[in-house]
Each structure stands twice: as structure tokens, then as C-alpha cells.
Amino acid sequence: DISTQTAPDCCTLFMPRRPETHARIREVLEAWNSFDHDEMIKDLMQHIEYIDFNQCPSYKPPKVLPARHKELAPAEFVIR
């Protein structure tokens, strides 16, 4: 089982050695505006995979379900 194998912490693997802590707002906005956010959301919504864990006998649902953002999640994914 892969979940029992030891592995380095992903934070130390992918974290930059010297993270930027004093970002300039102009550079942040420039990076932010370089993304096509609508296209990214559209692509993400097209690749959602729904898994029904209720079919798994060992699954125990959470007592409180997280809220869903109605604008981002289609109606069939919103928990009522």
C-alpha cells in the first residue's frame, strides 16, 4: 500500500528556498492578470469527477458538510 511508504514532506520539496515576502502589488497584479480565469474555471468544471462514497461500506460521512459556492459549482454538485 503506497499510503504507508515513507516519503519526504511535499512542503520541503516544492517550497522555494527564498520565498518572496515583500511582493510589489504591480508584479502581483501583472501575474494575476496573465491568467485567463474564466477559461481556467470552465476547464476545471468540465473535468470534475464525482465519486459516490456512500457505496463504500467503510465510508463514514462527515457530520457537517462544507458549504459549496453556488456560482462555481453546478446545481448537481451543491449539497442541499
CSV table of N, CA and C in Angstrom, one decimal:
chain,number,residue,atom,x,y,z
A,1,ASP,N,0.8,-1.2,0.0
A,1,ASP,CA,0.0,0.0,0.0
A,1,ASP,C,0.9,1.2,0.0
A,2,ILE,N,0.7,2.1,-1.0
A,2,ILE,CA,1.5,3.3,-1.1
A,2,ILE,C,1.4,4.3,0.0
A,3,SER,N,0.2,4.3,0.7
A,3,SER,CA,0.0,5.2,1.8
A,3,SER,C,0.9,5.0,3.0
A,4,THR,N,1.4,3.8,3.1
A,4,THR,CA,2.3,3.5,4.3
A,4,THR,C,3.7,3.7,4.0
A,5,GLN,N,4.1,4.0,2.8
A,5,GLN,CA,5.5,4.3,2.5
A,5,GLN,C,6.0,5.6,2.9
A,6,THR,N,7.2,5.7,3.4
A,6,THR,CA,7.7,7.0,3.9
A,6,THR,C,8.2,7.8,2.6
A,7,ALA,N,8.0,9.1,2.7
A,7,ALA,CA,8.3,10.0,1.6
A,7,ALA,C,8.6,11.3,2.2
A,8,PRO,N,9.5,12.1,1.6
A,8,PRO,CA,9.8,13.5,2.1
A,8,PRO,C,8.5,14.3,2.0
A,9,ASP,N,8.4,15.2,3.0
A,9,ASP,CA,7.3,16.2,3.1
A,9,ASP,C,7.2,17.0,1.8
A,10,CYS,N,6.0,17.1,1.2
A,10,CYS,CA,5.9,17.9,0.0
A,10,CYS,C,6.2,19.4,0.2
A,11,CYS,N,6.0,19.9,1.4
A,11,CYS,CA,6.3,21.3,1.6
A,11,CYS,C,7.7,21.6,1.4
A,12,THR,N,8.6,20.7,1.9
A,12,THR,CA,10.0,20.9,1.7
A,12,THR,C,10.5,20.7,0.3
A,13,LEU,N,9.8,19.8,-0.4
A,13,LEU,CA,10.1,19.5,-1.8
A,13,LEU,C,9.8,20.7,-2.8
A,14,PHE,N,8.7,21.3,-2.6
A,14,PHE,CA,8.2,22.3,-3.6
A,14,PHE,C,8.3,23.8,-3.1
A,15,MET,N,8.6,24.0,-1.9
A,15,MET,CA,8.7,25.3,-1.4
A,15,MET,C,10.0,26.0,-1.9
A,16,PRO,N,9.9,27.2,-2.3
A,16,PRO,CA,11.1,27.9,-2.8
A,16,PRO,C,12.1,28.1,-1.6
A,17,ARG,N,13.4,28.1,-1.9
A,17,ARG,CA,14.4,28.3,-0.9
A,17,ARG,C,14.3,29.7,-0.2
A,18,ARG,N,14.0,30.7,-1.1
A,18,ARG,CA,13.8,32.1,-0.6
A,18,ARG,C,12.5,32.7,-1.1
A,19,PRO,N,11.4,32.4,-0.4
A,19,PRO,CA,10.1,32.8,-0.8
A,19,PRO,C,10.0,34.4,-0.8
A,20,GLU,N,9.3,34.9,-1.7
A,20,GLU,CA,9.0,36.4,-1.8
A,20,GLU,C,8.1,36.8,-0.7
A,21,THR,N,8.5,37.6,0.2
A,21,THR,CA,7.7,38.1,1.3
A,21,THR,C,7.3,39.5,1.2
A,22,HIS,N,7.9,40.2,0.3
A,22,HIS,CA,7.6,41.6,0.1
A,22,HIS,C,7.3,41.9,-1.4
A,23,ALA,N,6.2,41.2,-1.8
A,23,ALA,CA,5.9,41.3,-3.2
A,23,ALA,C,5.4,42.8,-3.5
A,24,ARG,N,5.7,43.2,-4.7
A,24,ARG,CA,5.2,44.5,-5.2
A,24,ARG,C,3.8,44.3,-5.8
A,25,ILE,N,2.8,45.1,-5.4
A,25,ILE,CA,1.5,44.9,-5.9
A,25,ILE,C,1.4,45.0,-7.4
A,26,ARG,N,2.2,45.8,-8.1
A,26,ARG,CA,2.2,45.8,-9.6
A,26,ARG,C,2.6,44.5,-10.1
A,27,GLU,N,3.6,43.8,-9.6
A,27,GLU,CA,4.0,42.5,-10.1
A,27,GLU,C,3.0,41.4,-9.7
A,28,VAL,N,2.3,41.5,-8.6
A,28,VAL,CA,1.3,40.6,-8.2
A,28,VAL,C,0.1,40.7,-9.2
A,29,LEU,N,-0.3,42.0,-9.5
A,29,LEU,CA,-1.4,42.2,-10.4
A,29,LEU,C,-1.1,41.7,-11.8
A,30,GLU,N,0.2,42.0,-12.2
A,30,GLU,CA,0.6,41.6,-13.5
A,30,GLU,C,0.5,40.0,-13.7
A,31,ALA,N,1.0,39.3,-12.7
A,31,ALA,CA,0.9,37.9,-12.7
A,31,ALA,C,-0.6,37.4,-12.6
A,32,TRP,N,-1.4,38.0,-11.8
A,32,TRP,CA,-2.8,37.7,-11.7
A,32,TRP,C,-3.5,37.9,-13.0
A,33,ASN,N,-3.2,39.0,-13.6
A,33,ASN,CA,-3.9,39.3,-14.9
A,33,ASN,C,-3.4,38.5,-16.1
A,34,SER,N,-2.3,37.8,-15.9
A,34,SER,CA,-1.8,37.0,-17.0
A,34,SER,C,-2.6,35.7,-17.2
A,35,PHE,N,-3.4,35.3,-16.2
A,35,PHE,CA,-4.2,34.1,-16.2
A,35,PHE,C,-5.6,34.4,-16.9
A,36,ASP,N,-6.1,33.5,-17.6
A,36,ASP,CA,-7.5,33.6,-18.2
A,36,ASP,C,-8.3,32.8,-17.2
A,37,HIS,N,-8.8,33.5,-16.1
A,37,HIS,CA,-9.5,32.9,-15.0
A,37,HIS,C,-10.8,32.2,-15.5
A,38,ASP,N,-11.6,32.9,-16.4
A,38,ASP,CA,-12.8,32.3,-16.9
A,38,ASP,C,-12.5,30.9,-17.6
A,39,GLU,N,-11.5,30.9,-18.4
A,39,GLU,CA,-11.2,29.7,-19.1
A,39,GLU,C,-10.7,28.6,-18.1
A,40,MET,N,-9.9,29.0,-17.1
A,40,MET,CA,-9.5,28.0,-16.1
A,40,MET,C,-10.7,27.4,-15.3
A,41,ILE,N,-11.6,28.2,-14.9
A,41,ILE,CA,-12.8,27.7,-14.2
A,41,ILE,C,-13.6,26.8,-15.1
A,42,LYS,N,-13.8,27.3,-16.4
A,42,LYS,CA,-14.5,26.4,-17.3
A,42,LYS,C,-13.9,25.1,-17.5
A,43,ASP,N,-12.6,25.1,-17.7
A,43,ASP,CA,-11.8,23.8,-17.8
A,43,ASP,C,-11.9,22.9,-16.6
A,44,LEU,N,-11.8,23.6,-15.4
A,44,LEU,CA,-12.0,22.8,-14.2
A,44,LEU,C,-13.3,22.2,-14.0
A,45,MET,N,-14.4,23.0,-14.4
A,45,MET,CA,-15.7,22.5,-14.2
A,45,MET,C,-16.0,21.3,-15.2
A,46,GLN,N,-15.3,21.3,-16.3
A,46,GLN,CA,-15.5,20.2,-17.3
A,46,GLN,C,-14.8,19.0,-16.9
A,47,HIS,N,-13.9,19.1,-16.0
A,47,HIS,CA,-13.1,17.9,-15.5
A,47,HIS,C,-13.4,17.4,-14.1
A,48,ILE,N,-14.5,17.9,-13.6
A,48,ILE,CA,-14.9,17.4,-12.2
A,48,ILE,C,-15.3,15.9,-12.3
A,49,GLU,N,-14.8,15.2,-11.3
A,49,GLU,CA,-15.2,13.8,-11.3
A,49,GLU,C,-15.9,13.6,-10.0
A,50,TYR,N,-17.2,13.1,-10.1
A,50,TYR,CA,-18.0,12.9,-8.9
A,50,TYR,C,-17.8,11.4,-8.4
A,51,ILE,N,-17.5,11.2,-7.2
A,51,ILE,CA,-17.3,9.9,-6.6
A,51,ILE,C,-18.3,9.7,-5.5
A,52,ASP,N,-19.1,8.7,-5.6
A,52,ASP,CA,-20.2,8.4,-4.6
A,52,ASP,C,-19.6,7.5,-3.5
A,53,PHE,N,-19.1,8.1,-2.4
A,53,PHE,CA,-18.5,7.3,-1.4
A,53,PHE,C,-19.6,6.5,-0.6
A,54,ASN,N,-20.8,6.8,-0.7
A,54,ASN,CA,-21.9,6.1,0.0
A,54,ASN,C,-21.9,4.6,-0.4
A,55,GLN,N,-21.4,4.3,-1.5
A,55,GLN,CA,-21.3,2.9,-2.0
A,55,GLN,C,-20.2,2.1,-1.2
A,56,CYS,N,-19.3,2.8,-0.6
A,56,CYS,CA,-18.2,2.1,0.1
A,56,CYS,C,-18.7,1.8,1.5
A,57,PRO,N,-18.6,0.6,1.9
A,57,PRO,CA,-19.1,0.2,3.3
A,57,PRO,C,-18.3,0.8,4.4
A,58,SER,N,-17.1,1.1,4.2
A,58,SER,CA,-16.3,1.7,5.3
A,58,SER,C,-16.3,3.2,5.4
A,59,TYR,N,-17.0,3.9,4.5
A,59,TYR,CA,-17.1,5.3,4.4
A,59,TYR,C,-18.1,5.8,5.5
A,60,LYS,N,-17.6,6.8,6.3
A,60,LYS,CA,-18.5,7.5,7.2
A,60,LYS,C,-18.6,9.0,6.9
A,61,PRO,N,-19.8,9.5,6.5
A,61,PRO,CA,-19.9,10.8,6.0
A,61,PRO,C,-19.6,11.8,7.2
A,62,PRO,N,-19.1,13.0,6.9
A,62,PRO,CA,-18.8,14.0,7.9
A,62,PRO,C,-20.1,14.5,8.5
A,63,LYS,N,-20.1,14.9,9.8
A,63,LYS,CA,-21.3,15.4,10.5
A,63,LYS,C,-21.7,16.7,9.9
A,64,VAL,N,-20.8,17.5,9.5
A,64,VAL,CA,-21.1,18.8,8.9
A,64,VAL,C,-20.4,18.8,7.5
A,65,LEU,N,-21.2,19.1,6.5
A,65,LEU,CA,-20.7,19.2,5.1
A,65,LEU,C,-20.2,20.6,4.8
A,66,PRO,N,-19.1,20.7,4.1
A,66,PRO,CA,-18.6,22.1,3.8
A,66,PRO,C,-19.6,22.8,2.8
A,67,ALA,N,-19.7,24.1,2.9
A,67,ALA,CA,-20.5,24.9,2.1
A,67,ALA,C,-20.0,24.9,0.6
A,68,ARG,N,-20.9,25.0,-0.3
A,68,ARG,CA,-20.5,25.0,-1.7
A,68,ARG,C,-20.8,26.4,-2.3
A,69,HIS,N,-19.9,26.9,-3.1
A,69,HIS,CA,-20.0,28.2,-3.7
A,69,HIS,C,-21.0,28.0,-4.9
A,70,LYS,N,-22.2,28.6,-4.8
A,70,LYS,CA,-23.2,28.4,-5.8
A,70,LYS,C,-22.9,28.9,-7.2
A,71,GLU,N,-22.0,29.9,-7.3
A,71,GLU,CA,-21.7,30.4,-8.6
A,71,GLU,C,-20.7,29.5,-9.3
A,72,LEU,N,-19.9,28.8,-8.6
A,72,LEU,CA,-18.8,28.0,-9.2
A,72,LEU,C,-19.3,26.5,-9.4
A,73,ALA,N,-20.1,26.0,-8.4
A,73,ALA,CA,-20.5,24.6,-8.5
A,73,ALA,C,-21.8,24.5,-9.2
A,74,PRO,N,-22.0,23.6,-10.2
A,74,PRO,CA,-23.2,23.4,-10.8
A,74,PRO,C,-24.2,22.9,-9.8
A,75,ALA,N,-25.5,23.0,-10.1
A,75,ALA,CA,-26.6,22.6,-9.1
A,75,ALA,C,-26.4,21.2,-8.7
A,76,GLU,N,-26.0,20.3,-9.6
A,76,GLU,CA,-25.9,18.9,-9.2
A,76,GLU,C,-24.8,18.6,-8.2
A,77,PHE,N,-23.9,19.5,-8.0
A,77,PHE,CA,-22.8,19.3,-7.0
A,77,PHE,C,-23.1,20.1,-5.7
A,78,VAL,N,-24.1,20.9,-5.7
A,78,VAL,CA,-24.5,21.7,-4.5
A,78,VAL,C,-25.2,20.8,-3.5
A,79,ILE,N,-24.8,20.7,-2.3
A,79,ILE,CA,-25.5,19.9,-1.3
A,79,ILE,C,-26.6,20.7,-0.7
A,80,ARG,N,-27.7,20.2,-0.7
A,80,ARG,CA,-28.9,20.9,-0.2
A,80,ARG,C,-29.2,20.5,1.2
